């Protein structure tokens, strides 16, 4: 494990330039900084986030207003602004047939540690028109942008394929409906299996049927649009498949859990509320299990936020406690996991929280669940981020007037609060289970609440300083294309007495070499950080100020469809704590006995990058894994899979920890130097006074008369 030396931070303080310190604002709150970040001239919209040059700062990928070209804007940390990278521009030729881009998926598809682009598009992308979804991949290079000789991928239907890892080889696969199968009447899901090899560089995917194992789940036809995801839902730190379905009458969800060698098997299913929009994932109540959030508007125009709480065996917080999960078993599956309740409000011990938005959104506005101006389907998702770092995720929603684009639309920040007795939102069972509700943030939020014509909003960390900032995409009359958006950046300057932790897991590419089959060193200073790896899971425990331990779970890049502006890293608050992060569990999708590892005593307010690179002959199961289970109700069961034949595994992974000096650190250094100077002055002064006193004593001794000698 590699740690950034703390003493190096102290020694480098004298060289710190004021330009790298966070911008100063007079009061706590949100501030509009879009005039300072270099995006006012963007002719288009933000389509995705990624770290293109591997400098640990988030860059943005923009789509032109006519949806035919792509540009990369790199974040310049020293200048505190975005700069256009001309060499990375991609323009889609409209001959021999038109290709209108409807989605951009950044990722490392040839596993060389460099960010590639999967571009999806249609000939005539109308929201209600089904047809062929064409796909192509542009391979990336840190120096030269993208290879113009793109690789054509077999087409899908308009239900955009999602990224996931089919067989645990850490290569990015796709799951969706193949267009050829759709034409032939095949309605089952297909997999674009990643088969890239340097020997055949022009072939990345081959299509095969998706076969689920075990008990067959309910029939699921992906909704249009769908919000399927690759995220751990049963608690074993191994990403599962979450699908949203529509049977012509109602929307539902289905979860297939990841069993490594045994494939994916059906686990749970349920109904979604009437008028449901895109599903978002987060550990809302901070219990160590990922919940999901659903925005919905019914036929009467009543909009709400529904939180489906993931009910798993809780963390043991005291000695002698039964029916709980020991800390050492945080990454062991609970096969009895379930979600709180169905939309019919059949209560359960962890009842669903339905947060009505009628009195929260501006007058006359409803949740904006889709962008009507975009060519193709573009749902508007609710974004999750911990803006005040208290350890409980908050929500960012967009609202407008349905059917009237000329009326104002806006974004609203909702703060997570504990359900309380007498609250009209939470049922008594939710209060007893310590679930969470939301309140609108108004104090210091004028920079957000007064912005009009908002079409989309997302959280991001603008300067990698550990605070969650906000990006707004606004309808712009100055841009001619339907996808043209004005970009507004809202800087988070709330003064929070809390800590954060930022994590990123790569796809296992060697941190020293360009890839497992490429022996050329990477560009100096560039490492495989920008790979947008889906499916990584982080769980951590922390002590609050009252000494109670709690667990949190965070998913990395769970969804990649419909330009949902998912971040390629995880940033979460730790709340107020006087201790280190006691345990941090990191899980990836490797198909081997040990797919996760644990780090203890992690320093808060730091950025951790986990590179799960290991030798090709690392630990593999000697026989198929028999899974995980509960033992008698006294705690989570142990891993009963067979021992590995070979050495290796998570012990070979690399952890790099980076600490960003805070604004107060130079002043601490000044105080330290001043204190040392004062103490040194006191020592020198006392030493001088002592010597002077000794000299006086010596002179007195010379004048003493020895009367005995007379």
PDB file of N, CA and C in Angstrom, residues 481-545:
ATOM      1  N   UNK A 481     -29.099  24.925 -31.883  1.00  0.00           N
ATOM      2  CA  UNK A 481     -29.473  23.519 -31.872  1.00  0.00           C
ATOM      3  C   UNK A 481     -30.364  23.167 -30.697  1.00  0.00           C
ATOM      4  N   UNK A 482     -31.140  22.099 -30.840  1.00  0.00           N
ATOM      5  CA  UNK A 482     -32.062  21.706 -29.781  1.00  0.00           C
ATOM      6  C   UNK A 482     -31.326  21.234 -28.535  1.00  0.00           C
ATOM      7  N   UNK A 483     -30.090  20.769 -28.686  1.00  0.00           N
ATOM      8  CA  UNK A 483     -29.319  20.295 -27.534  1.00  0.00           C
ATOM      9  C   UNK A 483     -28.450  21.385 -26.932  1.00  0.00           C
ATOM     10  N   UNK A 484     -28.541  22.596 -27.439  1.00  0.00           N
ATOM     11  CA  UNK A 484     -27.720  23.680 -26.920  1.00  0.00           C
ATOM     12  C   UNK A 484     -28.132  24.069 -25.511  1.00  0.00           C
ATOM     13  N   UNK A 485     -27.153  24.135 -24.611  1.00  0.00           N
ATOM     14  CA  UNK A 485     -27.419  24.468 -23.218  1.00  0.00           C
ATOM     15  C   UNK A 485     -26.378  25.465 -22.722  1.00  0.00           C
ATOM     16  N   UNK A 486     -26.816  26.399 -21.913  1.00  0.00           N
ATOM     17  CA  UNK A 486     -25.886  27.263 -21.194  1.00  0.00           C
ATOM     18  C   UNK A 486     -25.489  26.552 -19.911  1.00  0.00           C
ATOM     19  N   UNK A 487     -24.204  26.541 -19.607  1.00  0.00           N
ATOM     20  CA  UNK A 487     -23.688  25.798 -18.460  1.00  0.00           C
ATOM     21  C   UNK A 487     -23.446  26.765 -17.312  1.00  0.00           C
ATOM     22  N   UNK A 488     -24.067  26.490 -16.184  1.00  0.00           N
ATOM     23  CA  UNK A 488     -23.888  27.300 -14.980  1.00  0.00           C
ATOM     24  C   UNK A 488     -23.271  26.431 -13.889  1.00  0.00           C
ATOM     25  N   UNK A 489     -22.166  26.890 -13.325  1.00  0.00           N
ATOM     26  CA  UNK A 489     -21.498  26.191 -12.240  1.00  0.00           C
ATOM     27  C   UNK A 489     -21.790  26.897 -10.921  1.00  0.00           C
ATOM     28  N   UNK A 490     -22.261  26.136  -9.952  1.00  0.00           N
ATOM     29  CA  UNK A 490     -22.553  26.646  -8.615  1.00  0.00           C
ATOM     30  C   UNK A 490     -21.527  26.047  -7.657  1.00  0.00           C
ATOM     31  N   UNK A 491     -20.698  26.929  -7.077  1.00  0.00           N
ATOM     32  CA  UNK A 491     -19.657  26.469  -6.156  1.00  0.00           C
ATOM     33  C   UNK A 491     -20.230  26.328  -4.750  1.00  0.00           C
ATOM     34  N   UNK A 492     -19.955  25.199  -4.112  1.00  0.00           N
ATOM     35  CA  UNK A 492     -20.414  24.911  -2.756  1.00  0.00           C
ATOM     36  C   UNK A 492     -19.433  25.517  -1.756  1.00  0.00           C
ATOM     37  N   UNK A 493     -19.859  26.598  -1.096  1.00  0.00           N
ATOM     38  CA  UNK A 493     -19.002  27.251  -0.105  1.00  0.00           C
ATOM     39  C   UNK A 493     -19.635  27.206   1.287  1.00  0.00           C
ATOM     40  N   UNK A 494     -20.464  26.179   1.519  1.00  0.00           N
ATOM     41  CA  UNK A 494     -21.015  26.012   2.861  1.00  0.00           C
ATOM     42  C   UNK A 494     -19.896  25.628   3.826  1.00  0.00           C
ATOM     43  N   UNK A 495     -19.916  26.235   4.989  1.00  0.00           N
ATOM     44  CA  UNK A 495     -18.923  25.914   6.013  1.00  0.00           C
ATOM     45  C   UNK A 495     -19.437  24.719   6.810  1.00  0.00           C
ATOM     46  N   UNK A 496     -18.874  23.560   6.559  1.00  0.00           N
ATOM     47  CA  UNK A 496     -19.347  22.328   7.188  1.00  0.00           C
ATOM     48  C   UNK A 496     -18.286  21.781   8.138  1.00  0.00           C
ATOM     49  N   UNK A 497     -18.685  21.587   9.374  1.00  0.00           N
ATOM     50  CA  UNK A 497     -17.786  21.003  10.365  1.00  0.00           C
ATOM     51  C   UNK A 497     -17.856  19.487  10.243  1.00  0.00           C
ATOM     52  N   UNK A 498     -17.344  18.979   9.126  1.00  0.00           N
ATOM     53  CA  UNK A 498     -17.425  17.551   8.843  1.00  0.00           C
ATOM     54  C   UNK A 498     -16.295  17.158   7.904  1.00  0.00           C
ATOM     55  N   UNK A 499     -16.117  15.853   7.746  1.00  0.00           N
ATOM     56  CA  UNK A 499     -15.041  15.325   6.922  1.00  0.00           C
ATOM     57  C   UNK A 499     -15.623  14.577   5.721  1.00  0.00           C
ATOM     58  N   UNK A 500     -14.754  14.285   4.760  1.00  0.00           N
ATOM     59  CA  UNK A 500     -15.171  13.551   3.570  1.00  0.00           C
ATOM     60  C   UNK A 500     -14.137  12.482   3.250  1.00  0.00           C
ATOM     61  N   UNK A 501     -14.509  11.604   2.347  1.00  0.00           N
ATOM     62  CA  UNK A 501     -13.595  10.611   1.785  1.00  0.00           C
ATOM     63  C   UNK A 501     -13.962  10.438   0.322  1.00  0.00           C
ATOM     64  N   UNK A 502     -12.954  10.428  -0.519  1.00  0.00           N
ATOM     65  CA  UNK A 502     -13.165  10.295  -1.958  1.00  0.00           C
ATOM     66  C   UNK A 502     -12.435   9.049  -2.437  1.00  0.00           C
ATOM     67  N   UNK A 503     -13.134   8.197  -3.175  1.00  0.00           N
ATOM     68  CA  UNK A 503     -12.557   6.928  -3.600  1.00  0.00           C
ATOM     69  C   UNK A 503     -12.758   6.726  -5.095  1.00  0.00           C
ATOM     70  N   UNK A 504     -11.816   6.003  -5.676  1.00  0.00           N
ATOM     71  CA  UNK A 504     -11.893   5.641  -7.092  1.00  0.00           C
ATOM     72  C   UNK A 504     -11.204   4.307  -7.273  1.00  0.00           C
ATOM     73  N   UNK A 505     -11.864   3.383  -7.922  1.00  0.00           N
ATOM     74  CA  UNK A 505     -11.272   2.084  -8.244  1.00  0.00           C
ATOM     75  C   UNK A 505     -11.109   1.980  -9.754  1.00  0.00           C
ATOM     76  N   UNK A 506      -9.943   1.521 -10.197  1.00  0.00           N
ATOM     77  CA  UNK A 506      -9.698   1.357 -11.624  1.00  0.00           C
ATOM     78  C   UNK A 506     -10.128  -0.037 -12.066  1.00  0.00           C
ATOM     79  N   UNK A 507      -9.949  -0.326 -13.334  1.00  0.00           N
ATOM     80  CA  UNK A 507     -10.363  -1.616 -13.887  1.00  0.00           C
ATOM     81  C   UNK A 507      -9.258  -2.660 -13.849  1.00  0.00           C
ATOM     82  N   UNK A 508      -8.260  -2.447 -13.010  1.00  0.00           N
ATOM     83  CA  UNK A 508      -7.220  -3.450 -12.838  1.00  0.00           C
ATOM     84  C   UNK A 508      -6.059  -3.329 -13.784  1.00  0.00           C
ATOM     85  N   UNK A 509      -5.982  -2.243 -14.548  1.00  0.00           N
ATOM     86  CA  UNK A 509      -4.835  -2.027 -15.429  1.00  0.00           C
ATOM     87  C   UNK A 509      -3.612  -1.737 -14.575  1.00  0.00           C
ATOM     88  N   UNK A 510      -2.465  -2.232 -14.991  1.00  0.00           N
ATOM     89  CA  UNK A 510      -1.238  -2.036 -14.239  1.00  0.00           C
ATOM     90  C   UNK A 510      -0.948  -0.552 -14.062  1.00  0.00           C
ATOM     91  N   UNK A 511      -0.574  -0.117 -12.852  1.00  0.00           N
ATOM     92  CA  UNK A 511      -0.238   1.293 -12.649  1.00  0.00           C
ATOM     93  C   UNK A 511       1.103   1.682 -13.256  1.00  0.00           C
ATOM     94  N   UNK A 512       1.880   0.696 -13.709  1.00  0.00           N
ATOM     95  CA  UNK A 512       3.214   0.965 -14.249  1.00  0.00           C
ATOM     96  C   UNK A 512       3.235   0.917 -15.761  1.00  0.00           C
ATOM     97  N   UNK A 513       2.455   0.010 -16.353  1.00  0.00           N
ATOM     98  CA  UNK A 513       2.481  -0.180 -17.799  1.00  0.00           C
ATOM     99  C   UNK A 513       1.148   0.211 -18.408  1.00  0.00           C
ATOM    100  N   UNK A 514       1.164   0.414 -19.720  1.00  0.00           N
ATOM    101  CA  UNK A 514      -0.041   0.854 -20.416  1.00  0.00           C
ATOM    102  C   UNK A 514      -1.135  -0.197 -20.384  1.00  0.00           C
ATOM    103  N   UNK A 515      -0.786  -1.440 -20.267  1.00  0.00           N
ATOM    104  CA  UNK A 515      -1.785  -2.491 -20.250  1.00  0.00           C
ATOM    105  C   UNK A 515      -1.111  -3.841 -20.132  1.00  0.00           C
ATOM    106  N   UNK A 516      -1.876  -4.902 -19.905  1.00  0.00           N
ATOM    107  CA  UNK A 516      -1.282  -6.214 -19.721  1.00  0.00           C
ATOM    108  C   UNK A 516      -0.570  -6.740 -20.958  1.00  0.00           C
ATOM    109  N   UNK A 517      -0.926  -6.215 -22.141  1.00  0.00           N
ATOM    110  CA  UNK A 517      -0.296  -6.680 -23.370  1.00  0.00           C
ATOM    111  C   UNK A 517       0.551  -5.597 -24.033  1.00  0.00           C
ATOM    112  N   UNK A 518       0.757  -4.513 -23.332  1.00  0.00           N
ATOM    113  CA  UNK A 518       1.525  -3.401 -23.877  1.00  0.00           C
ATOM    114  C   UNK A 518       2.644  -3.074 -22.912  1.00  0.00           C
ATOM    115  N   UNK A 519       3.884  -3.287 -23.310  1.00  0.00           N
ATOM    116  CA  UNK A 519       5.027  -3.102 -22.426  1.00  0.00           C
ATOM    117  C   UNK A 519       5.641  -1.717 -22.528  1.00  0.00           C
ATOM    118  N   UNK A 520       4.959  -0.808 -23.158  1.00  0.00           N
ATOM    119  CA  UNK A 520       5.465   0.560 -23.229  1.00  0.00           C
ATOM    120  C   UNK A 520       5.011   1.320 -21.991  1.00  0.00           C
ATOM    121  N   UNK A 521       5.909   2.050 -21.352  1.00  0.00           N
ATOM    122  CA  UNK A 521       5.490   2.825 -20.171  1.00  0.00           C
ATOM    123  C   UNK A 521       4.461   3.877 -20.549  1.00  0.00           C
ATOM    124  N   UNK A 522       3.577   4.181 -19.610  1.00  0.00           N
ATOM    125  CA  UNK A 522       2.612   5.240 -19.839  1.00  0.00           C
ATOM    126  C   UNK A 522       3.307   6.582 -19.822  1.00  0.00           C
ATOM    127  N   UNK A 523       2.591   7.585 -20.282  1.00  0.00           N
ATOM    128  CA  UNK A 523       3.120   8.936 -20.275  1.00  0.00           C
ATOM    129  C   UNK A 523       3.507   9.327 -18.860  1.00  0.00           C
ATOM    130  N   UNK A 524       4.637  10.007 -18.722  1.00  0.00           N
ATOM    131  CA  UNK A 524       5.135  10.392 -17.412  1.00  0.00           C
ATOM    132  C   UNK A 524       4.059  11.182 -16.657  1.00  0.00           C
ATOM    133  N   UNK A 525       3.767  10.735 -15.445  1.00  0.00           N
ATOM    134  CA  UNK A 525       2.781  11.419 -14.633  1.00  0.00           C
ATOM    135  C   UNK A 525       1.359  10.960 -14.874  1.00  0.00           C
ATOM    136  N   UNK A 526       1.099  10.182 -15.903  1.00  0.00           N
ATOM    137  CA  UNK A 526      -0.255   9.721 -16.212  1.00  0.00           C
ATOM    138  C   UNK A 526      -0.408   8.267 -15.782  1.00  0.00           C
ATOM    139  N   UNK A 527      -1.441   7.983 -15.013  1.00  0.00           N
ATOM    140  CA  UNK A 527      -1.740   6.631 -14.585  1.00  0.00           C
ATOM    141  C   UNK A 527      -3.163   6.295 -15.008  1.00  0.00           C
ATOM    142  N   UNK A 528      -3.523   5.026 -14.968  1.00  0.00           N
ATOM    143  CA  UNK A 528      -4.857   4.631 -15.462  1.00  0.00           C
ATOM    144  C   UNK A 528      -5.967   4.994 -14.486  1.00  0.00           C
ATOM    145  N   UNK A 529      -6.117   6.295 -14.218  1.00  0.00           N
ATOM    146  CA  UNK A 529      -7.161   6.748 -13.311  1.00  0.00           C
ATOM    147  C   UNK A 529      -8.484   6.971 -14.048  1.00  0.00           C
ATOM    148  N   UNK A 530      -8.422   7.415 -15.295  1.00  0.00           N
ATOM    149  CA  UNK A 530      -9.637   7.765 -16.017  1.00  0.00           C
ATOM    150  C   UNK A 530     -10.175   6.628 -16.843  1.00  0.00           C
ATOM    151  N   UNK A 531     -10.721   5.612 -16.201  1.00  0.00           N
ATOM    152  CA  UNK A 531     -11.223   4.444 -16.936  1.00  0.00           C
ATOM    153  C   UNK A 531     -12.725   4.257 -16.761  1.00  0.00           C
ATOM    154  N   UNK A 532     -13.362   5.076 -15.912  1.00  0.00           N
ATOM    155  CA  UNK A 532     -14.815   4.985 -15.682  1.00  0.00           C
ATOM    156  C   UNK A 532     -15.264   3.537 -15.497  1.00  0.00           C
ATOM    157  N   UNK A 533     -14.672   2.885 -14.508  1.00  0.00           N
ATOM    158  CA  UNK A 533     -14.945   1.470 -14.250  1.00  0.00           C
ATOM    159  C   UNK A 533     -16.276   1.305 -13.512  1.00  0.00           C
ATOM    160  N   UNK A 534     -17.226   0.545 -14.078  1.00  0.00           N
ATOM    161  CA  UNK A 534     -18.521   0.353 -13.417  1.00  0.00           C
ATOM    162  C   UNK A 534     -18.487  -0.835 -12.464  1.00  0.00           C
ATOM    163  N   UNK A 535     -19.244  -0.729 -11.382  1.00  0.00           N
ATOM    164  CA  UNK A 535     -19.450  -1.877 -10.509  1.00  0.00           C
ATOM    165  C   UNK A 535     -18.620  -1.913  -9.252  1.00  0.00           C
ATOM    166  N   UNK A 536     -17.703  -0.988  -9.035  1.00  0.00           N
ATOM    167  CA  UNK A 536     -16.927  -0.993  -7.798  1.00  0.00           C
ATOM    168  C   UNK A 536     -17.825  -0.631  -6.615  1.00  0.00           C
ATOM    169  N   UNK A 537     -17.520  -1.206  -5.461  1.00  0.00           N
ATOM    170  CA  UNK A 537     -18.311  -0.993  -4.255  1.00  0.00           C
ATOM    171  C   UNK A 537     -17.398  -0.588  -3.108  1.00  0.00           C
ATOM    172  N   UNK A 538     -17.834   0.399  -2.333  1.00  0.00           N
ATOM    173  CA  UNK A 538     -17.087   0.838  -1.161  1.00  0.00           C
ATOM    174  C   UNK A 538     -18.007   0.793   0.052  1.00  0.00           C
ATOM    175  N   UNK A 539     -17.514   0.200   1.127  1.00  0.00           N
ATOM    176  CA  UNK A 539     -18.199   0.220   2.416  1.00  0.00           C
ATOM    177  C   UNK A 539     -17.205   0.697   3.465  1.00  0.00           C
ATOM    178  N   UNK A 540     -17.681   1.518   4.370  1.00  0.00           N
ATOM    179  CA  UNK A 540     -16.781   2.013   5.397  1.00  0.00           C
ATOM    180  C   UNK A 540     -17.530   2.152   6.708  1.00  0.00           C
ATOM    181  N   UNK A 541     -16.780   2.111   7.803  1.00  0.00           N
ATOM    182  CA  UNK A 541     -17.346   2.335   9.130  1.00  0.00           C
ATOM    183  C   UNK A 541     -16.663   3.544   9.747  1.00  0.00           C
ATOM    184  N   UNK A 542     -17.424   4.281  10.534  1.00  0.00           N
ATOM    185  CA  UNK A 542     -16.904   5.482  11.173  1.00  0.00           C
ATOM    186  C   UNK A 542     -17.615   5.661  12.505  1.00  0.00           C
ATOM    187  N   UNK A 543     -16.902   6.212  13.485  1.00  0.00           N
ATOM    188  CA  UNK A 543     -17.482   6.519  14.785  1.00  0.00           C
ATOM    189  C   UNK A 543     -17.969   7.961  14.785  1.00  0.00           C
ATOM    190  N   UNK A 544     -19.218   8.164  15.222  1.00  0.00           N
ATOM    191  CA  UNK A 544     -19.685   9.540  15.336  1.00  0.00           C
ATOM    192  C   UNK A 544     -19.210  10.132  16.659  1.00  0.00           C
ATOM    193  N   UNK A 545     -19.602  11.362  16.931  1.00  0.00           N
ATOM    194  CA  UNK A 545     -19.094  12.041  18.117  1.00  0.00           C
ATOM    195  C   UNK A 545     -19.607  11.430  19.418  1.00  0.00           C
TER     196      UNK A 545
END
